[in-house]
């Protein structure tokens, strides 16, 4: 049910009162000397049940996803025994070392968008009056900043979803064209509107009732009074309900937070709010639904990595470098008044006390290094033994113990590894060597766990994609929108080459059927060559042409000897890559197949068989050739 003007005023006034009180308290808070930010405000206003939960989760995740965000909530409080100078050093030299975990997790989630995992089909509009201005052309060519809606979904949604599950994607028209009637009334023109996806973070949502309305702070600004001047720094709010989109402008004094009457921006008449949460794991916060990011489970461990990295950095700067121990001699400096240095101090008769010796700086010992840095050793003379009576080293370097630094490094590596395990991310593409991970069963269990983890996230991403498609279509074409059919992913290419090797090895040992092993071999080859078109084509040909692919050398030799395997098949098994490269080099392009790999698979196999036969100096007899051509599909 659409909100009335009075309902909207209540929502806006509640936001204004909460925001004004919170800002007033924040301005009275002290400033942190390290971060230069105000402290003392422990939480945000609770604009809606769960706002603080969502905002604090957003703030905790963000430093692990962007290199420009300093984790002030972690490093603004000094560790015990840490000086102000050390705290400043940590801030100045902070490095975002945890970004790789987020990027790997996002890349894993994004595998759901591999082209072979999903499909989409657009139905034509129900009336031909739109001509070439179809919905398919619109969403594939006219989306601001991204070109297509598909590109927006693939590049932006995984990141936004993992960082901010309580943010929203709103669909709103861009630059609505209006015309003036003869009576002087402005109405929306007949031109097709251009609905666009717009992201609002959870911190920008300052009023909501789940599924009924959302009040957001936009990037636009209105003119307000600041002192005696007028500035364009006022807030511009938008409210989405199930029938309309409203704009509300801040007016008057900026500090008063007064707002204009709601202005109708667009009547979408959809019957539902054109906004969709980015979603995650649902939680109930004071009777309202809030979502938890799947990445949040790794954040405490990554926070610990940041802290340990900062301690390691300052420890390296203050404790990791050796210091020099060298001979010195008693300072015998004497000032102009004849007062001599005694243990680094000189008596000052005028003031009746002592002052620090300017020669040895209070140490009582002066350096014996020459201007060139050479340690000068006193020789033995008739009047002095010099340094000849000294035993041991004249100069040495003393290194501090490395136990603390090694401990911190171990802690960092362990916490990083734990974070990756929680997110089901391998530390590297290496096969397991111990425990369950070293077996095919272990690899399959690992893949099942990763699949179970990714599937709900994938479903929510594609549900949001479908929402954007349907809402944009209905908003643009109304009752003439033909609709779309979006098929969600049901499988993901999430195995690494090492996973397939472990499965293949275990399968061979267990004697699984060759067809199963063949499937795993094929997947392994695809995993290591899927980005190289020509290499993929070569291995596709090998897999299709090599009938001995899964046999070992001993079995092949035995079968060649008893005549059950032809010699040309043995040649293909052992030399297929070289033979195929020769075919590629010698191929004469045609209009239908400019490259050898563009030929039909049956023709590629036939040419490979003939070349292998030529290599051993034998030709297939006519009956064998006819049988082989028949198997290859050549008539």
Coordinates of C-alpha atoms in Angstrom, one line a residue:
X1 CA 0.0 0.0 0.0
X2 CA 1.5 3.4 -1.1
X3 CA 2.5 5.8 1.7
X4 CA 0.6 9.0 2.2
X5 CA 2.2 12.4 2.5
X6 CA 1.6 12.3 6.2
X7 CA 3.3 8.8 6.5
X8 CA 6.3 10.1 4.6
X9 CA 6.6 13.2 6.8
X10 CA 6.6 10.9 9.9
X11 CA 9.4 8.8 8.5
X12 CA 11.5 11.8 7.5
X13 CA 10.9 13.6 10.8
X14 CA 12.1 10.5 12.7
X15 CA 15.3 10.4 10.7
X16 CA 15.9 14.2 11.2
X17 CA 15.5 13.9 14.9
X18 CA 17.8 10.9 15.3
X19 CA 20.4 12.3 12.9
X20 CA 20.5 15.7 14.5
X21 CA 20.9 14.3 18.0
X22 CA 23.6 11.9 16.9
X23 CA 25.5 14.6 15.0
X24 CA 25.3 17.0 18.0
X25 CA 26.8 14.3 20.3
X26 CA 29.5 13.5 17.8
X27 CA 30.6 17.1 17.5
X28 CA 31.2 17.2 21.3
X29 CA 33.3 14.1 21.3
X30 CA 37.1 14.3 21.7
X31 CA 39.4 13.8 18.8
X32 CA 41.7 10.8 18.7
X33 CA 45.3 12.1 18.4
X34 CA 46.3 9.2 16.1
X35 CA 43.4 8.9 13.6
X36 CA 42.4 12.6 14.0
X37 CA 38.8 11.5 14.1
X38 CA 36.2 12.1 16.8
X39 CA 35.7 9.3 19.4
X40 CA 33.2 8.6 22.1
X41 CA 30.1 8.0 19.9
X42 CA 29.9 4.2 20.3
X43 CA 27.1 3.6 17.8
X44 CA 25.1 5.0 15.0
X45 CA 21.5 6.0 15.5
X46 CA 19.1 3.1 15.2
X47 CA 17.3 4.4 12.1
X48 CA 15.7 1.0 11.7
X49 CA 16.0 -2.2 13.7
X50 CA 19.3 -3.7 12.8
X51 CA 20.9 -0.5 11.4
X52 CA 23.8 -0.6 13.9
X53 CA 24.3 -4.3 13.3
X54 CA 24.5 -3.7 9.5
X55 CA 26.6 -0.6 9.7
X56 CA 29.2 -2.1 12.1
X57 CA 29.5 -5.2 10.0
X58 CA 30.0 -3.0 6.9
X59 CA 32.7 -1.0 8.7
X60 CA 34.5 -4.2 9.9
X61 CA 34.6 -5.8 6.4
X62 CA 35.6 -2.7 4.4
X63 CA 39.3 -2.5 5.4
X64 CA 39.8 -6.1 4.1
X65 CA 38.4 -5.2 0.7
X66 CA 39.9 -1.7 -0.2
X67 CA 43.5 -0.5 0.1
X68 CA 42.5 3.0 0.9
X69 CA 40.6 2.2 4.1
X70 CA 42.6 2.5 7.3
X71 CA 41.3 0.1 10.0
X72 CA 41.0 2.8 12.7
X73 CA 38.7 0.7 14.8
X74 CA 41.6 -1.8 15.3
X75 CA 44.7 0.5 15.4
X76 CA 43.4 3.6 17.0
X77 CA 43.7 2.0 20.5
X78 CA 47.4 1.6 21.4
X79 CA 48.7 -1.7 22.6
X80 CA 50.2 -1.9 26.1
X81 CA 53.6 -0.3 26.3
X82 CA 53.1 1.3 22.8
X83 CA 54.2 4.9 22.6
X84 CA 52.5 7.7 20.6
X85 CA 55.5 7.7 18.2
X86 CA 55.1 4.0 17.6
X87 CA 51.4 4.4 17.0
X88 CA 52.0 7.1 14.4
X89 CA 54.6 4.9 12.7
X90 CA 52.1 2.1 12.4
X91 CA 49.5 4.4 10.8
X92 CA 52.1 5.9 8.4
X93 CA 53.4 2.5 7.3
X94 CA 50.1 0.5 7.3
X95 CA 49.8 -2.0 4.4
X96 CA 46.5 -3.8 3.5
X97 CA 47.9 -7.4 3.6
X98 CA 44.5 -9.1 3.8
X99 CA 43.1 -8.0 0.5
X100 CA 44.1 -11.2 -1.2
X101 CA 41.7 -13.3 0.9
X102 CA 38.8 -11.2 -0.2
X103 CA 39.8 -11.1 -3.8
X104 CA 40.2 -14.9 -3.9
X105 CA 36.8 -15.4 -2.2
X106 CA 35.1 -13.0 -4.6
X107 CA 36.8 -14.8 -7.6
X108 CA 35.4 -18.1 -6.3
X109 CA 31.9 -16.7 -5.9
X110 CA 32.1 -15.2 -9.4
X111 CA 32.6 -18.6 -10.9
X112 CA 28.9 -18.9 -10.8
X113 CA 28.8 -16.4 -13.8
X114 CA 30.8 -18.7 -16.1
X115 CA 28.9 -18.8 -19.4
X116 CA 28.4 -22.5 -19.3
X117 CA 26.7 -22.4 -15.9
X118 CA 23.7 -20.3 -16.7
X119 CA 21.5 -19.0 -19.6
X120 CA 19.0 -16.2 -20.3
X121 CA 16.3 -15.9 -22.9
X122 CA 14.4 -12.7 -23.7
X123 CA 10.8 -12.8 -24.9
X124 CA 9.8 -10.1 -27.4
X125 CA 7.6 -7.3 -26.3
X126 CA 3.9 -8.0 -26.5
X127 CA 3.3 -5.2 -29.0
X128 CA 5.5 -4.5 -32.1
X129 CA 5.2 -0.7 -31.7
X130 CA 8.7 -0.5 -30.1
X131 CA 10.5 -1.7 -33.2
X132 CA 14.2 -2.2 -32.7
X133 CA 14.0 -0.6 -29.2
X134 CA 13.7 -3.9 -27.5
X135 CA 14.4 -4.7 -23.9
X136 CA 17.2 -7.1 -24.8
X137 CA 19.0 -4.3 -26.8
X138 CA 18.4 -1.9 -23.9
X139 CA 19.8 -4.0 -21.1
X140 CA 22.8 -5.1 -23.3
X141 CA 23.8 -1.7 -24.5
X142 CA 22.4 1.3 -22.6
X143 CA 23.3 0.8 -18.9
X144 CA 25.3 3.7 -17.5
X145 CA 28.9 3.2 -16.7
X146 CA 28.8 -0.6 -17.4
X147 CA 27.3 -0.8 -20.9
X148 CA 25.1 -3.8 -20.0
X149 CA 23.2 -5.0 -17.0
X150 CA 25.1 -8.3 -17.3
X151 CA 28.4 -6.5 -16.8
X152 CA 27.0 -4.6 -13.8
X153 CA 25.8 -7.9 -12.2
X154 CA 29.1 -9.7 -12.9
X155 CA 31.5 -7.0 -11.9
X156 CA 29.7 -5.2 -9.1
X157 CA 27.2 -7.5 -7.3
X158 CA 29.6 -10.0 -5.9
X159 CA 31.7 -7.3 -4.3
X160 CA 28.7 -5.3 -3.0
X161 CA 27.0 -8.5 -1.7
X162 CA 30.1 -9.6 0.3
X163 CA 30.8 -6.2 1.8
X164 CA 27.2 -4.9 2.4
X165 CA 24.5 -7.6 2.4
X166 CA 22.1 -5.0 4.0
X167 CA 22.5 -2.5 1.2
X168 CA 20.0 -2.3 -1.6
X169 CA 19.9 -2.2 -5.4
X170 CA 17.2 0.3 -6.4
X171 CA 15.7 0.5 -9.9
X172 CA 14.8 4.1 -10.8
X173 CA 14.4 6.0 -14.1
X174 CA 17.1 8.3 -15.3
X175 CA 16.2 11.9 -16.4
X176 CA 12.5 11.6 -16.9
X177 CA 11.4 13.6 -19.9
X178 CA 8.3 15.8 -19.4
X179 CA 6.1 17.8 -21.7
X180 CA 3.8 20.8 -20.9
X181 CA 0.1 20.4 -21.8
X182 CA -2.0 23.2 -23.2
X183 CA -3.3 23.8 -19.7
X184 CA 0.3 24.4 -18.5
X185 CA 0.6 21.1 -16.6
X186 CA 3.8 19.1 -16.9
X187 CA 3.3 15.4 -17.6
X188 CA 5.6 12.5 -18.4
X189 CA 6.3 12.3 -22.2
X190 CA 5.7 9.2 -24.3
X191 CA 9.4 8.5 -24.6
X192 CA 10.5 5.2 -23.1
X193 CA 12.0 5.8 -19.7
X194 CA 15.5 4.5 -18.9
X195 CA 15.5 2.6 -15.6
X196 CA 18.9 2.1 -14.1
X197 CA 20.2 0.1 -11.2
X198 CA 21.4 2.2 -8.3
X199 CA 23.3 1.0 -5.2
X200 CA 22.7 2.4 -1.7
X201 CA 24.8 1.2 1.2
X202 CA 23.2 0.1 4.4
X203 CA 24.6 3.3 6.0
X204 CA 22.7 5.4 3.4
X205 CA 19.4 3.7 4.3
X206 CA 18.0 5.9 7.0
X207 CA 14.5 4.5 7.2
X208 CA 12.9 1.3 6.1
X209 CA 10.2 -1.2 6.7
X210 CA 11.3 -4.4 5.0
X211 CA 9.4 -4.8 1.7
X212 CA 7.2 -1.7 2.3
X213 CA 9.5 1.3 1.9
X214 CA 13.1 2.5 1.9
X215 CA 14.3 6.1 2.7
X216 CA 17.8 6.7 1.4
X217 CA 20.3 9.6 1.4
X218 CA 21.3 10.3 -2.2
X219 CA 24.5 11.8 -3.6
X220 CA 22.6 15.0 -4.7
X221 CA 22.7 18.1 -2.5
X222 CA 20.2 21.0 -1.9
X223 CA 20.9 24.6 -1.0
X224 CA 20.8 25.4 2.7
X225 CA 22.0 28.2 5.0
X226 CA 25.3 27.8 6.8
X227 CA 25.8 30.9 8.9
X228 CA 25.2 33.9 6.6
X229 CA 26.0 32.0 3.4
X230 CA 24.0 29.7 1.2
X231 CA 25.7 26.4 0.4
X232 CA 24.7 23.4 -1.7
X233 CA 25.4 21.0 1.2
X234 CA 21.9 20.0 2.2
X235 CA 20.7 16.4 2.1
X236 CA 18.4 15.1 -0.7
X237 CA 16.4 12.0 0.3
X238 CA 14.6 9.5 -1.8
X239 CA 11.7 7.3 -0.6
X240 CA 10.7 4.2 -2.5
X241 CA 7.4 2.6 -1.8
X242 CA 5.3 0.0 -3.7
X243 CA 3.8 2.6 -6.1
X244 CA 5.9 5.8 -6.2
X245 CA 9.4 7.3 -5.8
X246 CA 9.5 10.5 -3.8
X247 CA 12.2 13.2 -3.4
X248 CA 12.6 15.2 -0.2
X249 CA 15.0 18.2 0.0
X250 CA 16.7 19.7 3.1
X251 CA 15.8 23.4 3.5
X252 CA 16.5 26.3 5.8
X253 CA 19.5 26.1 8.2
X254 CA 21.7 23.2 7.7
X255 CA 21.9 22.5 11.4
X256 CA 18.1 22.5 11.9
X257 CA 17.5 19.4 9.6
X258 CA 14.2 20.6 8.3
X259 CA 12.9 19.2 5.0
X260 CA 10.5 20.1 2.3
X261 CA 7.2 18.4 1.5
X262 CA 7.7 15.2 -0.5
X263 CA 7.9 15.7 -4.2
X264 CA 6.6 12.9 -6.5
X265 CA 9.5 12.0 -8.7
X266 CA 8.0 8.9 -10.5
X267 CA 4.9 6.8 -10.2
X268 CA 6.1 3.3 -11.1
X269 CA 2.8 1.5 -10.1
X270 CA 4.6 -1.8 -9.9
X271 CA 2.7 -3.0 -6.8
X272 CA 6.1 -3.7 -5.0
X273 CA 9.0 -1.7 -3.9
X274 CA 11.6 -1.4 -6.7
X275 CA 14.5 -2.1 -4.3
X276 CA 16.1 -5.4 -3.4
X277 CA 18.5 -6.2 -0.5
X278 CA 21.9 -7.6 -1.5
X279 CA 21.2 -10.4 1.0
X280 CA 23.2 -12.9 2.9
X281 CA 22.4 -15.2 5.8
X282 CA 19.1 -13.8 7.3
X283 CA 19.0 -12.7 11.0
X284 CA 16.2 -11.4 13.1
X285 CA 17.2 -8.1 14.8
X286 CA 14.4 -6.7 17.0
X287 CA 11.7 -8.2 14.8
X288 CA 13.3 -6.9 11.5
X289 CA 15.2 -9.0 9.0
X290 CA 18.9 -8.2 8.7
X291 CA 21.5 -10.1 6.6
X292 CA 24.9 -11.4 7.6
X293 CA 27.7 -11.4 5.0
X294 CA 29.3 -14.9 4.3
X295 CA 32.7 -13.1 4.5
X296 CA 32.1 -11.9 8.1
X297 CA 33.2 -15.3 9.5
X298 CA 36.8 -14.7 8.4
X299 CA 36.9 -11.0 9.5
X300 CA 38.0 -11.7 13.2
X301 CA 40.9 -13.8 12.0
X302 CA 41.9 -11.2 9.4
X303 CA 41.6 -8.4 12.0
X304 CA 44.1 -10.4 14.1
X305 CA 46.4 -10.6 11.0
X306 CA 46.2 -6.8 10.7
X307 CA 47.1 -6.3 14.4
X308 CA 50.0 -8.8 14.3
X309 CA 51.3 -7.3 11.0
X310 CA 51.3 -3.9 12.7
X311 CA 53.2 -5.3 15.7
X312 CA 55.6 -7.1 13.5
X313 CA 56.3 -3.9 11.5
X314 CA 57.1 -1.8 14.5
X315 CA 59.1 -4.7 16.1
X316 CA 61.2 -4.9 13.0
X317 CA 61.8 -1.2 13.0
X318 CA 62.8 -1.1 16.7
X319 CA 64.2 -4.5 17.5
X320 CA 65.3 -6.4 14.4
X321 CA 68.5 -4.6 13.6
X322 CA 71.9 -5.4 15.2
X323 CA 73.7 -2.7 17.1
X324 CA 77.4 -2.0 17.4
X325 CA 79.5 -2.4 20.5
X326 CA 83.0 -0.7 20.3
X327 CA 85.8 0.6 22.5
X328 CA 85.6 4.0 23.9
X329 CA 87.7 6.1 26.2
X330 CA 87.0 8.3 29.2
X331 CA 85.8 11.8 28.2
X332 CA 88.3 14.4 29.5
X333 CA 86.6 17.4 27.9
X334 CA 87.3 20.7 29.6
X335 CA 85.3 23.9 29.0
X336 CA 86.8 27.4 28.8
X337 CA 86.5 28.0 32.5
X338 CA 88.6 24.9 33.1
X339 CA 85.8 22.7 34.4
X340 CA 86.4 19.1 33.4
X341 CA 83.9 16.4 32.4
X342 CA 83.2 13.9 35.2
X343 CA 81.0 10.9 34.2
X344 CA 79.3 13.0 31.5
X345 CA 78.7 16.0 33.7
X346 CA 80.5 19.4 34.1
X347 CA 80.3 21.4 37.3
X348 CA 78.7 24.9 36.7
X349 CA 79.9 27.2 39.5
X350 CA 77.6 30.1 38.3
X351 CA 74.4 28.1 38.7
X352 CA 75.7 26.0 41.5
X353 CA 75.0 22.7 39.8
X354 CA 76.0 20.3 36.9
X355 CA 75.3 20.5 33.2
X356 CA 75.6 17.8 30.6
X357 CA 78.9 17.5 28.8
X358 CA 78.6 18.8 25.3
X359 CA 81.4 16.5 24.0
X360 CA 80.1 13.1 25.1
X361 CA 76.4 14.1 25.5
X362 CA 76.4 12.8 29.1
X363 CA 77.8 9.3 28.4
X364 CA 81.1 10.0 30.1
X365 CA 82.8 8.1 27.2
X366 CA 83.9 9.6 23.9
X367 CA 84.0 7.8 20.5
X368 CA 87.3 6.4 19.1
X369 CA 86.1 6.4 15.6
X370 CA 88.0 8.5 13.0
X371 CA 86.1 10.9 10.7
X372 CA 86.2 8.0 8.1
X373 CA 84.5 5.6 10.4
X374 CA 87.7 3.6 11.4
X375 CA 88.1 2.4 15.0
X376 CA 91.4 3.7 16.3
X377 CA 93.4 1.4 18.5
X378 CA 96.0 2.9 20.9
X379 CA 99.5 1.4 20.4
X380 CA 101.8 0.5 23.2
X381 CA 104.3 3.2 24.1
X382 CA 107.0 3.7 26.6
X383 CA 104.5 5.7 28.7
X384 CA 101.4 3.6 28.2
X385 CA 100.4 0.0 27.5
X386 CA 97.7 1.3 25.1
X387 CA 95.2 -1.3 24.1
X388 CA 97.7 -4.2 24.1
X389 CA 96.5 -5.3 27.5
X390 CA 92.9 -5.7 26.3
X391 CA 91.6 -9.1 25.4
X392 CA 88.6 -10.0 23.3
X393 CA 87.0 -8.1 20.4
X394 CA 87.6 -4.4 19.8
X395 CA 84.4 -4.1 17.8
X396 CA 81.4 -6.4 17.4
X397 CA 77.7 -6.3 16.4
X398 CA 75.1 -7.6 18.8
X399 CA 71.8 -9.0 17.3
X400 CA 68.6 -9.0 19.3
X401 CA 66.8 -12.3 19.7
X402 CA 64.4 -13.1 16.9
X403 CA 61.9 -15.2 18.9
X404 CA 59.2 -12.5 19.1
X405 CA 59.5 -11.7 15.4
X406 CA 59.3 -15.4 14.4
X407 CA 56.3 -15.9 16.7
X408 CA 54.4 -13.0 15.1
X409 CA 55.2 -14.3 11.6
X410 CA 53.9 -17.7 12.6
X411 CA 50.7 -16.2 14.1
X412 CA 50.1 -14.2 10.9
X413 CA 50.5 -17.2 8.7
X414 CA 48.2 -19.4 10.9
X415 CA 45.5 -16.8 11.2
X416 CA 45.6 -16.2 7.4
X417 CA 45.4 -20.0 6.7
X418 CA 42.4 -20.3 9.2
X419 CA 40.6 -17.5 7.4
X420 CA 41.0 -19.2 4.0
X421 CA 39.8 -22.5 5.4
X422 CA 36.7 -20.9 6.9
X423 CA 35.9 -19.6 3.4
X424 CA 36.8 -22.9 1.8
X425 CA 39.7 -21.4 -0.1
X426 CA 42.8 -23.4 -0.8
X427 CA 46.1 -21.7 0.3
X428 CA 47.6 -22.6 -3.0
X429 CA 47.1 -24.9 -6.0
X430 CA 48.9 -27.9 -4.5
X431 CA 47.6 -31.3 -3.8
X432 CA 47.1 -32.5 -0.3
X433 CA 49.7 -34.7 1.2
X434 CA 48.3 -35.6 4.6
X435 CA 45.1 -36.7 6.0
X436 CA 41.8 -36.8 4.1
X437 CA 42.9 -34.1 1.6
X438 CA 45.4 -36.6 0.1
X439 CA 42.7 -38.9 -1.2
X440 CA 40.0 -38.6 -3.9
X441 CA 37.4 -38.9 -1.2
X442 CA 39.0 -36.0 0.7
X443 CA 39.1 -33.9 -2.5
X444 CA 35.4 -34.7 -3.2
X445 CA 34.4 -33.8 0.3
X446 CA 36.2 -30.6 0.1
X447 CA 34.5 -29.8 -3.2
X448 CA 31.1 -30.7 -1.8
X449 CA 31.7 -28.3 1.1
X450 CA 32.7 -25.5 -1.2
X451 CA 29.7 -26.2 -3.5
X452 CA 27.3 -26.1 -0.5
X453 CA 28.9 -22.8 0.6
X454 CA 28.7 -21.2 -2.9
X455 CA 25.3 -22.4 -4.0
X456 CA 23.1 -20.2 -1.7
X457 CA 25.2 -17.2 -2.6
X458 CA 24.9 -17.9 -6.3
X459 CA 21.1 -18.3 -6.0
X460 CA 20.8 -15.0 -4.2
X461 CA 23.0 -13.2 -6.9
X462 CA 20.9 -14.6 -9.7
X463 CA 17.6 -13.8 -7.8
X464 CA 18.8 -10.2 -7.6
X465 CA 19.8 -10.3 -11.3
X466 CA 16.3 -11.5 -12.2
X467 CA 14.7 -8.8 -10.0
X468 CA 16.7 -6.2 -11.9
X469 CA 15.6 -7.6 -15.3
X470 CA 11.9 -7.9 -14.5
X471 CA 11.7 -4.5 -12.6
X472 CA 13.5 -2.6 -15.4
X473 CA 11.4 -4.3 -18.1
X474 CA 8.1 -3.6 -16.3
X475 CA 9.2 0.0 -15.5
X476 CA 10.2 0.6 -19.2
X477 CA 7.5 -1.2 -21.1
X478 CA 4.7 -1.6 -18.6
X479 CA 2.1 -4.2 -19.6
X480 CA 3.8 -4.8 -22.9
X481 CA 6.9 -6.3 -21.3
X482 CA 7.5 -9.7 -22.8
X483 CA 9.5 -11.1 -19.8
X484 CA 12.8 -13.1 -19.5
X485 CA 13.7 -16.6 -18.6
X486 CA 16.8 -16.8 -16.5
X487 CA 18.2 -20.2 -15.7
X488 CA 20.2 -20.2 -12.5
X489 CA 23.5 -22.1 -12.2
X490 CA 23.3 -25.7 -10.8
X491 CA 27.0 -26.5 -11.1
X492 CA 30.2 -24.7 -10.7
X493 CA 33.7 -25.2 -12.1
X494 CA 35.4 -25.0 -8.7
X495 CA 38.0 -27.8 -8.8
X496 CA 41.7 -27.0 -9.2
X497 CA 44.1 -29.1 -11.3
X498 CA 45.5 -30.7 -8.2
X499 CA 42.1 -31.8 -7.1
X500 CA 41.6 -33.6 -10.4
X501 CA 45.0 -35.2 -10.1
X502 CA 44.2 -36.5 -6.7
X503 CA 40.9 -37.9 -7.9
X504 CA 42.5 -39.5 -11.0
X505 CA 45.3 -41.1 -8.9
X506 CA 42.9 -42.5 -6.3
X507 CA 40.5 -43.7 -9.0
X508 CA 43.2 -45.6 -10.9
X509 CA 44.3 -47.3 -7.6
X510 CA 40.8 -48.3 -6.9
X511 CA 40.2 -49.6 -10.4
X512 CA 37.2 -47.4 -11.2
X513 CA 35.7 -47.8 -14.7
X514 CA 37.7 -46.2 -17.5
X515 CA 34.8 -43.9 -18.4
X516 CA 34.9 -42.3 -15.0
X517 CA 38.6 -41.8 -15.2
X518 CA 38.2 -40.4 -18.7
X519 CA 35.8 -37.8 -17.4
X520 CA 38.3 -36.7 -14.7
X521 CA 41.2 -36.6 -17.2
X522 CA 39.1 -34.5 -19.5
X523 CA 38.2 -32.1 -16.6
X524 CA 41.9 -31.9 -15.6
X525 CA 43.0 -30.9 -19.1
X526 CA 40.3 -28.3 -19.3
X527 CA 41.3 -26.9 -15.9
X528 CA 44.9 -26.3 -17.0
X529 CA 44.2 -25.1 -20.6
X530 CA 40.7 -23.6 -20.5
X531 CA 42.0 -20.0 -21.3
X532 CA 44.0 -21.0 -24.4
X533 CA 41.7 -21.7 -27.4
X534 CA 44.3 -23.5 -29.6
X535 CA 45.7 -25.7 -26.7
X536 CA 42.1 -26.6 -25.6
X537 CA 41.3 -27.6 -29.2
X538 CA 44.5 -29.7 -29.4
X539 CA 43.7 -31.6 -26.3
X540 CA 40.0 -32.0 -27.3
X541 CA 41.4 -33.7 -30.5
X542 CA 43.7 -35.9 -28.4
X543 CA 40.9 -37.0 -26.1
X544 CA 38.7 -37.9 -29.0
X545 CA 41.4 -39.6 -31.2
X546 CA 43.5 -41.4 -28.6
X547 CA 41.7 -44.7 -28.0
X548 CA 44.4 -45.8 -25.6
X549 CA 44.3 -42.7 -23.5
X550 CA 43.7 -44.5 -20.2
X551 CA 46.0 -47.5 -20.8
X552 CA 49.5 -47.7 -19.4
X553 CA 52.6 -48.4 -21.6
X554 CA 52.8 -52.1 -20.5
X555 CA 49.3 -52.9 -21.5
X556 CA 49.7 -51.1 -24.8
X557 CA 52.9 -53.0 -25.7
X558 CA 51.2 -56.3 -24.9
X559 CA 48.1 -55.5 -27.1
X560 CA 50.3 -54.3 -30.0
X561 CA 52.2 -57.5 -29.8
X562 CA 49.1 -59.7 -29.9
X563 CA 47.5 -57.6 -32.6
X564 CA 44.5 -56.2 -30.7
X565 CA 45.9 -52.7 -31.0
X566 CA 47.1 -51.1 -34.3
X567 CA 50.5 -49.6 -34.4
X568 CA 49.2 -46.2 -35.6
X569 CA 47.1 -46.1 -32.4
X570 CA 50.3 -46.6 -30.4
X571 CA 51.9 -43.7 -32.4
X572 CA 49.0 -41.4 -31.6
X573 CA 49.1 -42.3 -27.9
X574 CA 52.8 -41.5 -27.6
X575 CA 53.2 -38.6 -30.1
X576 CA 49.8 -37.0 -30.6
X577 CA 50.9 -33.4 -29.7
X578 CA 53.8 -33.4 -32.1
X579 CA 51.6 -34.9 -34.9
X580 CA 48.8 -32.4 -34.4
X581 CA 51.3 -29.5 -34.5
X582 CA 52.6 -30.9 -37.8
X583 CA 49.1 -30.9 -39.1
X584 CA 48.6 -27.4 -38.0
X585 CA 51.8 -26.2 -39.7
X586 CA 51.0 -27.9 -43.0
X587 CA 47.3 -27.0 -43.1
X588 CA 46.1 -25.0 -46.1
X589 CA 43.4 -22.6 -45.0
X590 CA 39.9 -22.7 -46.7
X591 CA 37.0 -20.3 -46.5
X592 CA 35.0 -22.6 -44.3
X593 CA 38.0 -23.6 -42.0
X594 CA 40.8 -21.0 -41.9
X595 CA 42.6 -23.1 -39.3
X596 CA 43.1 -26.8 -38.8
X597 CA 41.3 -26.6 -35.5
X598 CA 38.3 -25.2 -37.2
X599 CA 37.7 -28.4 -39.2
X600 CA 35.0 -30.8 -38.0
X601 CA 36.3 -33.1 -35.3
X602 CA 35.7 -36.2 -37.5
X603 CA 38.0 -34.7 -40.2
X604 CA 40.7 -33.8 -37.7
X605 CA 40.7 -37.4 -36.4
X606 CA 40.9 -38.8 -39.9
X607 CA 43.9 -36.6 -40.8
X608 CA 45.6 -37.5 -37.5
X609 CA 45.1 -41.2 -38.1
X610 CA 46.5 -40.9 -41.7
X611 CA 49.6 -39.0 -40.5
X612 CA 50.2 -41.6 -37.7
X613 CA 50.0 -44.4 -40.3
X614 CA 52.4 -42.6 -42.6
X615 CA 54.9 -42.3 -39.7
X616 CA 55.2 -46.1 -39.4
X617 CA 55.2 -46.6 -43.1
X618 CA 52.0 -48.6 -43.2
X619 CA 48.6 -47.7 -44.6
X620 CA 45.2 -49.0 -43.5
X621 CA 43.8 -51.5 -45.9
X622 CA 40.6 -50.4 -47.7
X623 CA 38.3 -52.3 -45.3
X624 CA 40.1 -50.9 -42.2
X625 CA 40.0 -47.4 -43.7
X626 CA 36.2 -47.7 -44.4
X627 CA 35.6 -48.9 -40.9
X628 CA 37.6 -46.1 -39.4
X629 CA 35.9 -43.5 -41.6
X630 CA 32.5 -44.9 -40.5
X631 CA 33.5 -44.6 -36.8
X632 CA 34.7 -41.0 -37.4
X633 CA 31.4 -40.1 -39.1
X634 CA 32.8 -39.7 -42.6
X635 CA 30.5 -41.0 -45.2

